[in-house]
Short mmCIF file of C-alpha atoms in Angstrom, two decimals:
data_model
loop_
_atom_site.label_atom_id
_atom_site.label_comp_id
_atom_site.label_asym_id
_atom_site.label_seq_id
_atom_site.Cartn_x
_atom_site.Cartn_y
_atom_site.Cartn_z
CA MET A 10 124.88 121.12 -127.37
CA VAL A 11 124.92 117.76 -125.63
CA HIS A 12 121.53 116.67 -124.38
CA PHE A 13 121.26 114.25 -121.48
CA SER A 14 118.10 112.22 -121.00
CA PRO A 15 116.60 112.03 -117.50
CA GLU A 16 117.87 108.44 -117.25
CA GLU A 17 121.40 109.49 -118.18
CA LYS A 18 121.36 112.33 -115.66
CA ALA A 19 120.11 109.95 -112.98
CA ALA A 20 122.80 107.39 -113.80
CA ILE A 21 125.46 110.06 -113.47
CA THR A 22 124.25 111.87 -110.38
CA SER A 23 123.44 108.75 -108.39
CA LEU A 24 126.93 107.35 -108.91
CA TRP A 25 128.56 110.72 -108.30
CA GLY A 26 126.91 110.93 -104.91
CA LYS A 27 128.94 107.90 -103.83
CA VAL A 28 132.30 109.09 -105.16
CA ASN A 29 134.99 110.27 -102.75
CA VAL A 30 136.13 113.24 -104.81
CA GLU A 31 139.45 113.66 -103.05
CA GLU A 32 140.49 110.03 -103.42
CA ALA A 33 139.12 109.51 -106.89
CA GLY A 34 140.65 112.74 -108.14
CA GLY A 35 144.11 111.78 -106.93
CA GLU A 36 143.72 108.33 -108.40
CA ALA A 37 142.50 109.61 -111.77
CA LEU A 38 145.28 112.14 -112.20
CA GLY A 39 147.83 109.67 -110.86
CA ARG A 40 146.76 106.97 -113.28
CA LEU A 41 146.88 109.43 -116.18
CA LEU A 42 150.50 110.22 -115.33
CA VAL A 43 151.39 106.53 -114.90
CA VAL A 44 149.61 105.03 -117.89
CA TYR A 45 150.39 107.89 -120.29
CA PRO A 46 153.74 109.16 -119.01
CA TRP A 47 154.02 111.85 -121.65
CA THR A 48 151.28 113.73 -119.79
CA GLN A 49 153.85 114.39 -117.06
CA ARG A 50 155.09 117.20 -119.28
CA PHE A 51 152.48 119.48 -117.73
CA PHE A 52 153.62 118.86 -114.19
CA ASP A 53 157.32 119.74 -114.09
CA ASN A 54 157.12 121.15 -110.62
CA PHE A 55 155.26 118.30 -108.97
CA GLY A 56 158.37 116.63 -107.60
CA ASN A 57 158.86 112.88 -107.59
CA LEU A 58 157.04 111.20 -110.50
CA SER A 59 159.60 108.44 -110.94
CA SER A 60 157.37 105.40 -110.40
CA ALA A 61 153.72 104.42 -110.10
CA SER A 62 153.88 104.42 -106.31
CA ALA A 63 155.74 107.75 -106.23
CA ILE A 64 153.10 109.30 -108.49
CA LEU A 65 150.10 107.89 -106.67
CA GLY A 66 151.54 108.90 -103.29
CA ASN A 67 152.62 112.35 -104.44
CA PRO A 68 150.75 115.02 -102.41
CA LYS A 69 150.76 117.52 -105.28
CA VAL A 70 149.22 114.96 -107.59
CA LYS A 71 146.53 114.20 -105.02
CA ALA A 72 145.79 117.87 -104.44
CA HIS A 73 145.61 118.69 -108.10
CA GLY A 74 143.52 115.62 -108.80
CA LYS A 75 141.04 116.74 -106.19
CA LYS A 76 140.88 120.17 -107.83
CA VAL A 77 140.22 118.65 -111.25
CA LEU A 78 137.54 116.31 -110.00
CA THR A 79 135.83 119.01 -107.98
CA SER A 80 135.39 120.88 -111.22
CA PHE A 81 133.82 117.75 -112.74
CA GLY A 82 131.32 118.06 -109.94
CA GLU A 83 130.41 121.47 -111.32
CA ALA A 84 129.90 119.88 -114.73
CA ILE A 85 127.48 117.41 -113.21
CA LYS A 86 125.46 120.22 -111.66
CA ASN A 87 125.34 121.94 -115.07
CA MET A 88 125.01 119.15 -117.59
CA ASP A 89 122.80 121.30 -119.80
CA ASN A 90 125.40 124.01 -120.14
CA LEU A 91 128.84 122.44 -120.17
CA LYS A 92 130.27 124.98 -122.60
CA GLY A 93 129.22 127.90 -120.43
CA THR A 94 130.41 126.19 -117.28
CA PHE A 95 133.86 125.52 -118.69
CA ALA A 96 134.38 128.66 -120.79
CA LYS A 97 136.96 130.22 -118.47
CA LEU A 98 138.73 126.93 -117.82
CA SER A 99 138.89 126.37 -121.56
CA GLU A 100 140.66 129.68 -122.07
CA LEU A 101 143.03 128.84 -119.24
CA HIS A 102 143.92 125.44 -120.70
CA CYS A 103 144.58 126.99 -124.09
CA ASP A 104 146.28 130.28 -123.30
CA LYS A 105 148.16 129.55 -120.11
CA LEU A 106 148.48 125.81 -119.70
CA HIS A 107 148.90 124.88 -123.40
CA VAL A 108 147.22 121.51 -123.00
CA ASP A 109 146.32 119.58 -126.13
CA PRO A 110 142.60 118.73 -125.84
CA GLU A 111 143.40 115.08 -126.60
CA ASN A 112 144.52 114.93 -122.99
CA PHE A 113 140.99 115.71 -121.78
CA ARG A 114 139.74 112.62 -123.57
CA LEU A 115 142.51 110.55 -122.03
CA LEU A 116 141.69 111.75 -118.53
CA GLY A 117 137.97 111.15 -119.09
CA ASN A 118 138.66 107.54 -120.06
CA VAL A 119 140.94 106.99 -117.08
CA LEU A 120 138.18 108.31 -114.83
CA VAL A 121 135.66 105.92 -116.39
CA ILE A 122 138.03 103.03 -115.71
CA ILE A 123 138.43 104.09 -112.10
CA LEU A 124 134.66 104.29 -111.67
CA ALA A 125 134.42 100.78 -113.15
CA SER A 126 136.93 99.44 -110.66
CA HIS A 127 135.19 101.13 -107.71
CA PHE A 128 131.63 100.25 -108.61
CA GLY A 129 132.04 96.89 -110.37
CA LYS A 130 128.72 95.41 -111.47
CA GLU A 131 126.90 98.65 -110.68
CA PHE A 132 128.86 100.30 -113.49
CA THR A 133 126.71 98.65 -116.14
CA PRO A 134 127.09 99.28 -119.88
CA SER A 135 124.28 101.90 -119.79
CA VAL A 136 125.76 103.67 -116.80
CA GLN A 137 129.12 103.67 -118.58
CA ALA A 138 127.49 105.08 -121.72
CA ALA A 139 126.02 108.01 -119.75
CA TRP A 140 129.42 108.73 -118.23
CA GLN A 141 131.20 108.48 -121.59
CA LYS A 142 128.74 111.03 -122.93
CA LEU A 143 129.50 113.34 -120.02
CA MET A 144 133.26 112.91 -120.50
CA ALA A 145 132.95 113.69 -124.19
CA GLY A 146 130.83 116.75 -123.38
CA VAL A 147 133.34 118.00 -120.82
CA ALA A 148 136.27 117.43 -123.19
CA THR A 149 134.48 119.31 -125.96
CA ALA A 150 133.56 122.15 -123.61
CA LEU A 151 137.15 122.45 -122.41
CA ALA A 152 138.37 122.60 -125.99
CA HIS A 153 135.67 125.00 -127.11
CA LYS A 154 137.57 128.25 -126.53
CA TYR A 155 140.79 127.09 -128.12
CA HIS A 156 142.13 129.30 -130.87
CA MET B 10 156.36 100.62 -128.19
CA SER B 11 156.99 97.25 -126.60
CA LEU B 12 156.22 95.58 -123.31
CA THR B 13 158.80 95.56 -120.54
CA LYS B 14 159.56 92.31 -118.70
CA ALA B 15 157.56 93.52 -115.72
CA GLU B 16 154.56 94.30 -117.92
CA ARG B 17 154.68 90.88 -119.55
CA THR B 18 154.74 89.28 -116.09
CA ILE B 19 151.70 91.28 -115.02
CA ILE B 20 149.76 90.26 -118.12
CA LEU B 21 150.67 86.60 -117.82
CA SER B 22 149.80 86.51 -114.15
CA MET B 23 146.39 88.10 -114.70
CA TRP B 24 145.54 86.05 -117.75
CA ASP B 25 144.45 82.91 -115.87
CA LYS B 26 141.84 84.87 -113.96
CA ILE B 27 140.65 86.64 -117.09
CA SER B 28 140.48 83.51 -119.21
CA SER B 29 138.48 81.72 -116.52
CA GLN B 30 135.73 84.25 -117.25
CA ALA B 31 136.57 84.69 -120.91
CA ASP B 32 133.02 84.47 -122.22
CA ALA B 33 131.57 86.90 -119.70
CA ILE B 34 134.37 89.38 -120.19
CA GLY B 35 134.29 89.27 -123.98
CA THR B 36 130.51 89.56 -124.07
CA GLN B 37 130.46 92.43 -121.61
CA ALA B 38 133.21 94.34 -123.42
CA LEU B 39 131.20 94.16 -126.63
CA GLU B 40 128.00 95.21 -124.84
CA ARG B 41 129.84 98.21 -123.44
CA LEU B 42 131.25 99.03 -126.87
CA PHE B 43 127.88 99.00 -128.62
CA THR B 44 126.10 100.87 -125.81
CA SER B 45 128.64 103.68 -125.41
CA TYR B 46 129.68 103.89 -129.07
CA PRO B 47 126.74 102.93 -131.25
CA GLN B 48 128.67 103.79 -134.43
CA THR B 49 130.67 100.59 -133.92
CA LYS B 50 127.53 98.56 -134.56
CA THR B 51 127.90 99.39 -138.25
CA TYR B 52 130.43 96.59 -138.49
CA PHE B 53 127.89 94.00 -137.36
CA PRO B 54 124.73 94.39 -139.46
CA HIS B 55 124.55 90.60 -139.62
CA PHE B 56 124.43 90.18 -135.85
CA ASP B 57 121.73 90.48 -133.26
CA LEU B 58 123.43 92.89 -130.88
CA HIS B 59 120.85 93.01 -128.11
CA PRO B 60 122.20 92.22 -124.63
CA GLY B 61 121.97 88.48 -124.09
CA SER B 62 122.17 87.65 -127.79
CA PRO B 63 124.07 84.46 -128.65
CA HIS B 64 125.93 86.43 -131.35
CA LEU B 65 127.40 88.73 -128.73
CA HIS B 66 128.33 85.80 -126.58
CA MET B 67 129.96 83.95 -129.44
CA HIS B 68 131.86 86.92 -130.74
CA GLY B 69 132.94 88.07 -127.30
CA ALA B 70 134.41 84.63 -126.65
CA LYS B 71 136.22 84.79 -129.99
CA VAL B 72 137.77 88.17 -129.19
CA VAL B 73 139.05 87.02 -125.81
CA ALA B 74 140.37 83.77 -127.31
CA ALA B 75 142.36 85.81 -129.81
CA LEU B 76 143.77 87.92 -126.99
CA GLY B 77 144.71 84.66 -125.31
CA ASP B 78 146.69 83.68 -128.39
CA ALA B 79 148.52 86.98 -128.19
CA VAL B 80 149.20 86.47 -124.48
CA LYS B 81 150.54 82.95 -125.06
CA SER B 82 152.95 84.35 -127.64
CA ILE B 83 153.55 87.61 -125.89
CA ASP B 84 157.06 87.83 -127.29
CA ASN B 85 155.73 87.57 -130.82
CA ILE B 86 152.28 89.05 -130.98
CA ALA B 87 152.66 89.86 -134.68
CA GLY B 88 153.29 86.21 -135.43
CA ALA B 89 150.44 84.99 -133.26
CA LEU B 90 147.93 87.34 -134.87
CA ALA B 91 149.22 87.21 -138.47
CA LYS B 92 146.05 85.57 -139.81
CA LEU B 93 143.77 87.93 -137.91
CA SER B 94 145.80 90.83 -139.24
CA GLU B 95 145.09 89.69 -142.78
CA LEU B 96 141.43 89.17 -141.97
CA HIS B 97 141.11 92.74 -140.72
CA ALA B 98 143.04 94.19 -143.63
CA TYR B 99 141.42 92.36 -146.51
CA ILE B 100 138.02 91.16 -145.35
CA LEU B 101 136.75 93.07 -142.33
CA ARG B 102 138.36 96.37 -143.22
CA VAL B 103 137.33 98.23 -140.10
CA ASP B 104 138.25 101.83 -140.94
CA PRO B 105 142.00 102.13 -140.34
CA VAL B 106 141.66 105.73 -139.33
CA ASN B 107 139.77 103.98 -136.59
CA PHE B 108 142.79 102.10 -135.31
CA LYS B 109 145.12 103.93 -133.06
CA VAL B 110 148.24 102.76 -131.32
CA GLY B 111 148.07 104.20 -127.84
CA ALA B 112 145.29 106.54 -126.83
CA GLY B 113 145.21 110.26 -127.29
CA LEU B 114 148.40 111.23 -129.04
CA GLY B 115 147.70 114.93 -129.58
CA SER B 116 150.12 117.29 -131.21
CA TRP B 117 153.42 117.23 -129.44
CA ARG B 118 154.02 120.91 -129.15
CA GLU B 119 157.30 122.30 -127.97
CA PRO B 120 156.96 123.73 -124.49
CA GLY B 121 156.34 127.42 -124.67
CA ALA B 122 155.44 127.27 -128.35
CA ARG B 123 152.46 129.47 -127.72
CA GLY B 124 154.71 131.93 -126.01
CA GLY B 125 153.36 134.50 -123.62
CA ALA B 126 154.64 135.58 -120.27
CA GLY B 127 152.31 133.22 -118.50
CA SER B 128 153.76 130.07 -120.04
CA ARG B 129 154.51 127.53 -117.37
CA LEU B 130 156.54 125.40 -119.68
CA LYS B 131 159.71 127.44 -119.79
CA VAL B 132 162.35 124.78 -120.19
CA LEU B 133 162.70 122.51 -123.18
CA ARG B 134 162.46 118.95 -121.93
CA PRO B 135 163.82 116.05 -123.85
CA ALA B 136 160.74 114.43 -125.34
CA PRO B 137 159.68 111.34 -123.42
CA SER B 138 159.31 108.22 -125.56
CA THR B 139 156.33 109.15 -127.65
CA PRO B 140 154.61 106.69 -129.93
CA PRO B 141 154.74 108.00 -133.52
CA PRO B 142 151.55 109.63 -134.78
CA VAL B 143 149.35 107.41 -136.92
CA PRO B 144 148.88 108.92 -140.39
CA GLY B 145 145.36 110.00 -141.16
CA ARG B 146 144.24 109.87 -137.55
CA SER B 147 141.10 111.90 -137.13
CA ARG B 148 140.44 113.50 -133.78
CA SER B 149 136.78 113.90 -134.37
CA ARG B 150 136.28 110.17 -134.92
CA PRO B 151 137.69 108.04 -132.12
CA PRO B 152 139.13 104.79 -133.50
CA ALA B 153 136.93 101.66 -133.34
CA LEU B 154 139.67 99.32 -132.15
CA GLN B 155 140.73 101.85 -129.57
CA LEU B 156 137.14 102.03 -128.34
CA LEU B 157 137.06 98.24 -128.03
CA SER B 158 140.37 98.32 -126.15
CA HIS B 159 138.94 100.91 -123.76
CA CYS B 160 135.82 98.80 -123.16
CA LEU B 161 137.99 95.74 -122.49
CA LEU B 162 139.91 97.73 -119.88
CA VAL B 163 136.67 98.92 -118.28
CA THR B 164 135.39 95.34 -118.15
CA VAL B 165 138.59 93.95 -116.64
CA ALA B 166 138.72 96.83 -114.12
CA SER B 167 135.16 96.17 -113.01
CA HIS B 168 135.74 92.41 -112.63
CA PHE B 169 139.18 92.48 -111.02
CA PRO B 170 139.58 95.83 -109.24
CA ALA B 171 142.20 94.60 -106.79
CA ASP B 172 144.43 93.30 -109.57
CA PHE B 173 143.93 96.30 -111.83
CA THR B 174 146.60 98.49 -110.25
CA ALA B 175 148.07 101.49 -112.08
CA ASP B 176 150.94 99.30 -113.33
CA ALA B 177 148.51 96.62 -114.50
CA HIS B 178 146.43 99.31 -116.22
CA THR B 179 149.53 100.50 -118.05
CA ALA B 180 150.53 96.98 -119.08
CA TRP B 181 147.08 96.13 -120.43
CA ASP B 182 146.69 99.46 -122.20
CA LYS B 183 150.02 98.93 -123.94
CA PHE B 184 149.26 95.31 -124.76
CA LEU B 185 145.94 96.19 -126.38
CA SER B 186 147.60 99.02 -128.30
CA ILE B 187 150.15 96.59 -129.67
CA VAL B 188 147.41 94.13 -130.63
CA SER B 189 145.53 96.95 -132.43
CA SER B 190 148.61 97.98 -134.34
CA VAL B 191 149.30 94.38 -135.42
CA LEU B 192 145.72 94.10 -136.66
CA THR B 193 146.15 97.15 -138.87
CA GLU B 194 149.67 96.45 -140.06
CA LYS B 195 148.65 95.13 -143.47
CA TYR B 196 146.11 97.73 -144.42
CA ARG B 197 148.21 99.06 -147.22
#
């Protein structure tokens, strides 16, 4: 089980409080689809994904991004029990969505990059390290129920 | 995987800004690497890796200078980095399992391979251009050069947020992947 120190939890929650979940979610998912275009395979029915601006402006991408990031918010409230928090979502991603867990790591890294661009200097190496730990924990939790 | 004309233009146009802060960016990328991924410190037992150390500063500047060489010869990165490629293969020998071209290439399953009535992926799509899998890639150990590439992207994003658009992000991610693959070309 991943253990977060009080400093790490503070670094994560204080930044999270300033994140616009709707915007950041859309941006994170959008960037995933732009930078790693093979991830578009999971979103056949999302409509126009033909260019970076089409993807980033796509309402379905924004809506789904918001959904994904809202669930990250749940992770942050339950950092001591990520596996429990994500058990059902893990089953869903394996059994219904058929998503290779590598993609969770990709999305986590894209999100870190977006946080860096929003928060600049405030996103120090130690703050980044706390977030990377959270991303790794979430990715592992989401992969935990795969069979 | 190679850079499109548009991607080369993006990289060249951003390079002046980046190189004007080369030392700071290189140093910070390394600080981020060692803080988030302490296992990468194993390659630097001879360095003082504390924030502010002259070793970090010196090495960070070196890394960015090498990237500058690649940018200046963006049409022939392999040629520009030939000596560094040999250095990594024969002297430094950073674990090659630890070098990955392009992040997160998981298994490329056929849509619907898992079957089941609930499968959303009903239609076989022609595979998008997928980088080939790197032999011996271990999923449980993220690659060191990939981790450095990620930390470089984080550093550039935090310094130049307005320039670091989704297209720029793609261009830089690809560029660093190509650099990583050149550095591991001669491993065996």
